[in-house]
Short mmCIF file of C-alpha atoms and ligand atoms in Angstrom, two decimals:
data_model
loop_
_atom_site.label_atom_id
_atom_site.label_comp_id
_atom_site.label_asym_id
_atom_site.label_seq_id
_atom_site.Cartn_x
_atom_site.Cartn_y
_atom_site.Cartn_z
CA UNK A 1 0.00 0.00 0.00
CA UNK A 2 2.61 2.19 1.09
CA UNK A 3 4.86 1.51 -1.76
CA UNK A 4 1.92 1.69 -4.35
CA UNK A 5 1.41 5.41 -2.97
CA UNK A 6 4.81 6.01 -3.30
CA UNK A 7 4.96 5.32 -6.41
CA UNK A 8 1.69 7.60 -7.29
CA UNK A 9 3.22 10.58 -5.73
CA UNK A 10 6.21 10.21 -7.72
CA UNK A 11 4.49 9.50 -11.11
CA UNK A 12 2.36 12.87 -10.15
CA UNK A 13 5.98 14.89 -9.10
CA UNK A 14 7.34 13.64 -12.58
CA UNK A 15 3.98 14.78 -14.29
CA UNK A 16 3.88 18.35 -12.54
CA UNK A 17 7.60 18.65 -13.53
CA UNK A 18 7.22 18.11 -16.97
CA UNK A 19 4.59 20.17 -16.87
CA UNK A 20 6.25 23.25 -15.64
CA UNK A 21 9.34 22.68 -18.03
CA UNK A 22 7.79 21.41 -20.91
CA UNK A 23 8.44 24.26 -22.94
CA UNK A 24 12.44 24.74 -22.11
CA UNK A 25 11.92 20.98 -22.15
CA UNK A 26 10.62 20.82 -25.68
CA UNK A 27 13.45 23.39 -26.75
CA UNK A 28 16.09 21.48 -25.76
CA UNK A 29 14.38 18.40 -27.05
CA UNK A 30 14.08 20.22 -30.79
CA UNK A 31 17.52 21.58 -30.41
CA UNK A 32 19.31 18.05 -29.79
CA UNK A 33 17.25 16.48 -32.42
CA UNK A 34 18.52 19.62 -35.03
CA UNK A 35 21.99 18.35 -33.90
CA UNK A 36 21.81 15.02 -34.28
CA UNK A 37 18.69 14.36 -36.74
CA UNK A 38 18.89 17.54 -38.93
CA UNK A 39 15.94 17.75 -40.90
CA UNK A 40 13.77 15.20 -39.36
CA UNK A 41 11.33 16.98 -38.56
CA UNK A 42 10.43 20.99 -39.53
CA UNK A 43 11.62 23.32 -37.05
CA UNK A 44 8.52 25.28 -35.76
CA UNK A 45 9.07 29.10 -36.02
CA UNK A 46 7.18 32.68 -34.39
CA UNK A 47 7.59 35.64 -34.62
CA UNK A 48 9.10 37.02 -31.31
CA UNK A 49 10.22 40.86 -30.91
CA UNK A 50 8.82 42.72 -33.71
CA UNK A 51 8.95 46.49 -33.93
CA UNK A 52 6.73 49.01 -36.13
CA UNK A 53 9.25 51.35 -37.17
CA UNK A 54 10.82 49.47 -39.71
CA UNK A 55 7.59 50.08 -41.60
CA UNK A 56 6.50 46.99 -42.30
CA UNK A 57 3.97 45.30 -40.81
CA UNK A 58 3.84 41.38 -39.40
CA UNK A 59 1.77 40.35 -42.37
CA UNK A 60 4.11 41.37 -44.96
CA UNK A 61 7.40 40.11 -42.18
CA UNK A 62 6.01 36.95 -42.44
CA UNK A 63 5.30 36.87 -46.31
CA UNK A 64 9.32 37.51 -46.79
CA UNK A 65 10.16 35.18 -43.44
CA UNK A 66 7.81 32.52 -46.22
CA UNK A 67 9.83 33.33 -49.20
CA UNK A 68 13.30 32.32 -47.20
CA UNK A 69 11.74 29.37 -46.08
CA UNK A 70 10.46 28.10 -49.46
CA UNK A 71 13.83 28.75 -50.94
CA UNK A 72 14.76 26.08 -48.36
CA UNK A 73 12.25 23.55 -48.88
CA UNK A 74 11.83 23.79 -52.73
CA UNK A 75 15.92 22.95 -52.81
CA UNK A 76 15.18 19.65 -51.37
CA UNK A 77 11.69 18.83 -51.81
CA UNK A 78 10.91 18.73 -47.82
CA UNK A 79 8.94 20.95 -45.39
CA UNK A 80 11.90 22.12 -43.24
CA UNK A 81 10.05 24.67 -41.07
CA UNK A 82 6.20 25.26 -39.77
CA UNK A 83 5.20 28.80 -38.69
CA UNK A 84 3.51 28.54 -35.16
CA UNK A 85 0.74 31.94 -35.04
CA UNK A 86 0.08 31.06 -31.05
CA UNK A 87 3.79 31.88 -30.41
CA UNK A 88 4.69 28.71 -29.55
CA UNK A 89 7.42 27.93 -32.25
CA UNK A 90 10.79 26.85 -31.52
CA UNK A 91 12.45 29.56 -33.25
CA UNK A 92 11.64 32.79 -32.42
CA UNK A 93 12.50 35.48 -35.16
CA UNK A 94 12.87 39.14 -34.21
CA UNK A 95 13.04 42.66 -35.86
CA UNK A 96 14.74 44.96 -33.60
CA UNK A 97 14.66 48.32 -34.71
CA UNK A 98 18.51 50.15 -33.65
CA UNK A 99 20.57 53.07 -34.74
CA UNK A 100 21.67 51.02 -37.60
CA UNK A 101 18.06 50.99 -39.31
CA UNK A 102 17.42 54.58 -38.30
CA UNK A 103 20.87 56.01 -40.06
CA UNK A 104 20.09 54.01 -42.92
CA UNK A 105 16.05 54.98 -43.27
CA UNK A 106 17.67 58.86 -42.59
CA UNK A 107 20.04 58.31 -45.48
CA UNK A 108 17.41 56.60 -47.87
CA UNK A 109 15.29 60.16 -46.89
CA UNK A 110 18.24 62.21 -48.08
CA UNK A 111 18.59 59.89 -51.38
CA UNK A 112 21.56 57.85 -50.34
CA UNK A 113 21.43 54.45 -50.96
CA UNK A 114 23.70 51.69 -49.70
CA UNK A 115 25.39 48.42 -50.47
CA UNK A 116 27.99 46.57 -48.35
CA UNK A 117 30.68 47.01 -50.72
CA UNK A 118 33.55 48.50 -50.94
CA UNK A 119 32.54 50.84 -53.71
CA UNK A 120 30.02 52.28 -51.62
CA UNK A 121 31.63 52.39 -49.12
CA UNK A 122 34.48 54.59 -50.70
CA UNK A 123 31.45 56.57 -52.36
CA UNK A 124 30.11 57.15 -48.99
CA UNK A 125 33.51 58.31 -47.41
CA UNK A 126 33.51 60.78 -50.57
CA UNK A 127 30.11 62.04 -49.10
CA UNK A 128 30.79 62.20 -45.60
CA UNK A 129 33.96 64.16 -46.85
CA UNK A 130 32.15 66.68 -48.65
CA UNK A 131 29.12 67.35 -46.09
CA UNK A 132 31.62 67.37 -43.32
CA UNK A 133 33.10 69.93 -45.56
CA UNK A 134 29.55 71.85 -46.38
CA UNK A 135 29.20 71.62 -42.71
CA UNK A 136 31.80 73.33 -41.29
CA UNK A 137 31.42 76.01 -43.90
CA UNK A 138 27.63 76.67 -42.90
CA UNK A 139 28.84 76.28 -39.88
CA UNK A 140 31.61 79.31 -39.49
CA UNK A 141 28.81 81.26 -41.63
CA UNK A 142 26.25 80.75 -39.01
CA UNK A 143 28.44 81.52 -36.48
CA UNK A 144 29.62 85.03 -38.20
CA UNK A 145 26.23 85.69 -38.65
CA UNK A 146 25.08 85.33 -34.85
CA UNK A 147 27.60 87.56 -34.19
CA UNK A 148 26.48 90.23 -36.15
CA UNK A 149 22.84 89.90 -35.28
CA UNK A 150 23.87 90.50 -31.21
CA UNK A 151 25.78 93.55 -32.21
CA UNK A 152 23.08 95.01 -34.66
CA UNK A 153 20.70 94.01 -31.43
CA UNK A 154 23.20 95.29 -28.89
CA UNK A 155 23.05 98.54 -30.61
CA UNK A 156 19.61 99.11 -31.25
CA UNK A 157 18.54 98.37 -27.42
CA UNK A 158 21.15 100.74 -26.64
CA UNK A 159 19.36 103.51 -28.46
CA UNK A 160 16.33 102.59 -27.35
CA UNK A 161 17.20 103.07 -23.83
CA UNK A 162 19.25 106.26 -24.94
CA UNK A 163 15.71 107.71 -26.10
CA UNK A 164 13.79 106.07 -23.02
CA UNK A 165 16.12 107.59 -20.87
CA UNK A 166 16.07 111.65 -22.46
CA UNK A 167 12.67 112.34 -23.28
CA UNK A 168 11.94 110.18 -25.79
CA UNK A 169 12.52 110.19 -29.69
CA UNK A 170 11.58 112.51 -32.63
CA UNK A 171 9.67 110.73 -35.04
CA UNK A 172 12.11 110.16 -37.15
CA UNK A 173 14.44 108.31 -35.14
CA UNK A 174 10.91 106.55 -33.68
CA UNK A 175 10.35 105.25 -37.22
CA UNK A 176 14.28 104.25 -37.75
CA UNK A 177 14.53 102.52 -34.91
CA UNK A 178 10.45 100.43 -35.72
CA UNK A 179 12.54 99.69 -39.29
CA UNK A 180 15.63 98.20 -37.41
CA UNK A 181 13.20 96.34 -35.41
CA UNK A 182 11.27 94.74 -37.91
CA UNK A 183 14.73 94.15 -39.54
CA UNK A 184 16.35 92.27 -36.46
CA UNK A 185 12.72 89.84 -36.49
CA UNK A 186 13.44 88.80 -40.09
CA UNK A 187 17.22 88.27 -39.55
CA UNK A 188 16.41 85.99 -36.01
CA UNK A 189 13.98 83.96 -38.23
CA UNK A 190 16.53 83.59 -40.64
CA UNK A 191 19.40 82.47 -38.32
CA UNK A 192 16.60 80.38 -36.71
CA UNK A 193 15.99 79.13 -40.01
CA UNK A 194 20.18 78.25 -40.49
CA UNK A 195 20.10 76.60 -37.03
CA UNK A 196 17.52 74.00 -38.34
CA UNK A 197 19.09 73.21 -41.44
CA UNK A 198 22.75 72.64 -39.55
CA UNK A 199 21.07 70.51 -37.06
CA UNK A 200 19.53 68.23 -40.00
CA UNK A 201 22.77 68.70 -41.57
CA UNK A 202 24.73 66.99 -38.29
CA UNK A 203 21.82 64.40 -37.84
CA UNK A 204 22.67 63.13 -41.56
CA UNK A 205 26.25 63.10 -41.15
CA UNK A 206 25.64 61.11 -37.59
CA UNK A 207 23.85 58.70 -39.87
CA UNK A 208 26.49 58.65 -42.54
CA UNK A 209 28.81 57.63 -39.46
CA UNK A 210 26.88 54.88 -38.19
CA UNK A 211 26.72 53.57 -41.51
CA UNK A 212 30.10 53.95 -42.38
CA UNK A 213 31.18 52.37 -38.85
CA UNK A 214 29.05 49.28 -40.14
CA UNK A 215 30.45 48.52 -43.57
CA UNK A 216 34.17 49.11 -41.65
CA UNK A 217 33.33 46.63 -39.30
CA UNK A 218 32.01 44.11 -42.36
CA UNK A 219 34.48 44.38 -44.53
CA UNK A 220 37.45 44.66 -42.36
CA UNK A 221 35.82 40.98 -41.08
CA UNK A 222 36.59 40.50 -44.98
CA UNK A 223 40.05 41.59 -44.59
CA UNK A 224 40.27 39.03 -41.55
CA UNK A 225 38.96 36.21 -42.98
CA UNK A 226 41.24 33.67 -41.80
CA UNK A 227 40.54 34.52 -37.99
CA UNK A 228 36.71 34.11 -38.27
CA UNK A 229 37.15 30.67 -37.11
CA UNK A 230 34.80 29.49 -34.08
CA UNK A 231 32.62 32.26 -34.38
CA UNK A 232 31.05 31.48 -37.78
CA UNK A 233 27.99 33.31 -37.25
CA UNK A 234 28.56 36.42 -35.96
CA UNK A 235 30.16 39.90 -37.09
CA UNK A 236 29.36 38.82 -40.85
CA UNK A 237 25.68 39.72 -41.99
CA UNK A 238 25.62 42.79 -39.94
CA UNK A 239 22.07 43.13 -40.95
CA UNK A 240 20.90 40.01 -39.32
CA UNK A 241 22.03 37.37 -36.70
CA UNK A 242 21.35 33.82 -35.68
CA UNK A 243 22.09 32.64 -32.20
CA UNK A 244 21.33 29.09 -30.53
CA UNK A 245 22.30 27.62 -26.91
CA UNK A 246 20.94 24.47 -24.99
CA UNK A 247 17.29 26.15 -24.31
CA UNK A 248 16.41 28.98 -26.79
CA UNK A 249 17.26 29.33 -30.99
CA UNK A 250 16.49 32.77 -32.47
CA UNK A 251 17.05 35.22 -35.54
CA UNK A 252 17.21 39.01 -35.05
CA UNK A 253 16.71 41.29 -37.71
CA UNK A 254 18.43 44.75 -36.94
CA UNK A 255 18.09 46.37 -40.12
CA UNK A 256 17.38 46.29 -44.25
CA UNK A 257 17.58 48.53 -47.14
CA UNK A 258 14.45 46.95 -49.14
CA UNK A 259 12.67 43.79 -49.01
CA UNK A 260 14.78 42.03 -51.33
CA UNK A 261 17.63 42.37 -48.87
CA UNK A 262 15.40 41.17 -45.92
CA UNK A 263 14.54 38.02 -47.69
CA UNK A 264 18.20 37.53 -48.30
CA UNK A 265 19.27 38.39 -45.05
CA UNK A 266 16.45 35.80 -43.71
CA UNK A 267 17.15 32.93 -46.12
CA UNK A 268 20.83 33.40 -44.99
CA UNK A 269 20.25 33.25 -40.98
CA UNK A 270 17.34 29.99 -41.61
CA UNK A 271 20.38 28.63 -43.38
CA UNK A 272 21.98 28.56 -40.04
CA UNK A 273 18.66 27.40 -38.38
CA UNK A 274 18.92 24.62 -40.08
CA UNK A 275 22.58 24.34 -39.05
CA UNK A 276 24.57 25.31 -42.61
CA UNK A 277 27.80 27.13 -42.51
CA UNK A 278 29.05 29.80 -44.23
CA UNK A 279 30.10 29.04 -47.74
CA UNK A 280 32.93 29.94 -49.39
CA UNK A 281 31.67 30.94 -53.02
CA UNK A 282 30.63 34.44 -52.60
CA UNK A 283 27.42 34.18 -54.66
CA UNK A 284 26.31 31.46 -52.06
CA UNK A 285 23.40 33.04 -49.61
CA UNK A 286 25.90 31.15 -47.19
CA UNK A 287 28.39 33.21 -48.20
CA UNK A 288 29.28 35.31 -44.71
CA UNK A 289 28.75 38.80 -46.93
CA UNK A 290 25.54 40.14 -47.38
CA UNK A 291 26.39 41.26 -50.69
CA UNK A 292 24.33 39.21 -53.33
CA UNK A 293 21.19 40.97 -54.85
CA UNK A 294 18.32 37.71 -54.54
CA UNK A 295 18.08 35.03 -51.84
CA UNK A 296 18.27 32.03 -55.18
CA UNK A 297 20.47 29.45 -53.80
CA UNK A 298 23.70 28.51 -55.58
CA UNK A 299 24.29 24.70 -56.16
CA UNK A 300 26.48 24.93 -53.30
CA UNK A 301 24.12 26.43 -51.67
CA UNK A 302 21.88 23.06 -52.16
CA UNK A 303 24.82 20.80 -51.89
CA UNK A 304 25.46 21.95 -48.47
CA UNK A 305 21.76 21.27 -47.80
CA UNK A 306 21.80 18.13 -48.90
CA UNK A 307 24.62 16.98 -46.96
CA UNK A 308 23.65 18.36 -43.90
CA UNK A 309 19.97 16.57 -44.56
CA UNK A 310 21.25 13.12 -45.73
CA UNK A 311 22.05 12.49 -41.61
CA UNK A 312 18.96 12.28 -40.86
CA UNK A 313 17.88 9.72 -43.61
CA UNK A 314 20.65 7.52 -44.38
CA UNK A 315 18.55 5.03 -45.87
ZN1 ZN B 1 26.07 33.99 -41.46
#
């Protein structure tokens, strides 16, 4: 009797743990079997952090996140991943909206447009140069200017007290002094004016920086190739990163230029969902550069899939 209750309670402790950890459970459980059985079964998917000001909205997120994935599936003729609506996928996918997205939204506004090449990158240097330049000129102009506003200003409230002081003044000094006046108004909404347009004009060249300190950082990594090793997913698609441990697998999305480069950028991080490395043919979406135009897979691209998908059905 005893032991029979014994073994109850214990069947019910089991049951109430499993219950409580079923979901880090199941993670870990979907994990191992990506390691060891890689494509046995599809790899559920949700959307997890997803912010507005990208200007997109979840519908159309999830159309692109679809594209990446058939490009996947079509390549081998298997469904590879399910989207879970209740949140409950394995794989959470995130757009995270960061000073990257916002320079490079501020530059699209201004009519820059940007690639992660080198070209661009020495085209955007020649920019940065020049409104750096434009800057400083506006700049020491704006400056001069102030400076003669307070001393027209200076004067004229000097005269004005003058008058206040002795009696008052004859009407033609009265009407000098309105005209100088009026004058000073349009000049402070002018230097107003000059104050707006150099604070825009700092706010783009802010963005030019942050831009320029990401295609530095991508393709010194290009310079550097041969100490990428052991890290082979991160610092390469800056736009876009794939992370897994023992209880959690997720893509973040931190910026894109147009949806053509999100789908690229997506295909290239469920690539490493479905544990691919980076390639070394630089068409490959597994190539570590973002710098390919579509998210069609090369036939290395689908070679690599293969291989990695044969382990799971030998037979
Ligand atoms: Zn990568």
């Amino acid at each position: 009797m005893k032991k029979i209750f014994k073994i109850i309670f214990t069947v019910i402790a089991i049951s109430i743990a499993v219950f409580f950890f079923r979901p880090e459970l199941e993670q870990i459980f979907s994990n191992l079997q990506n390691k060891y059985l890689p494509c046995s079964r599809p790899i559920t998917y949700s959307i997890g952090s997803f912010d507005d000001r990208f200007g997109i909205s979840k519908d159309e997120f999830l159309k692109v996140v679809n594209t990446g994935e058939v490009v996947w599936e079509k390549a081998i003729d298997k469904e590879l991943f399910v989207y879970k609506s209740d949140g409950s996928g394995v794989l959470k996918i995130n757009l995270i909206y960061d000073t990257r997205q916002e320079a490079t939204q501020k530059l699209k506004d201004i009519g820059i447009t940007v690639s992660d090449t080198k070209a661009s990158y020495n085209d955007l240097k020649l920019k940065y140069n020049a409104m750096q330049a434009d800057y400083l000129k506006r700049k020491a102009d704006f400056e001069s200017q102030v400076v003669l506003f307070q001393n027209r200003q200076n004067a004229y409230e000097k005269e004005v007290r003058y008058f206040n002081e002795n009696g008052g003044a004859l009407e033609k000094d009265f009407n000098r002094l309105n005209k100088e006046k009026l004058s000073l108004d349009v000049k402070f909404t002018e230097i107003n004016k000059l104050q707006t347009i150099l604070n825009e004009e700092v706010n783009n060249i802010n963005a030019l920086v942050i831009v320029l300190n990401r295609l530095v950082s991508s393709l010194n990594i290009e310079v550097n190739k041969f100490n990428t090793i052991g890290s082979e997913f991160s610092g390469e698609f800056e736009e876009g990163t794939y992370k897994e441990d023992s209880t959690s697998r997720e893509i973040d999305i931190y910026q894109f230029d147009n949806i053509g480069k999100l789908a690229r950028v997506l295909t290239h991080e469920l690539g490493h969902a479905l544990g691919l490395l980076h390639l070394e043919n630089s068409k490959s979406v597994m190539y570590r550069l973002n710098n390919g135009v579509n998210e069609k897979l090369t036939i290395d691209d689908i070679l690599a899939l293969k291989k990695r998908c044969e382990l799971a059905s030998p037979f």
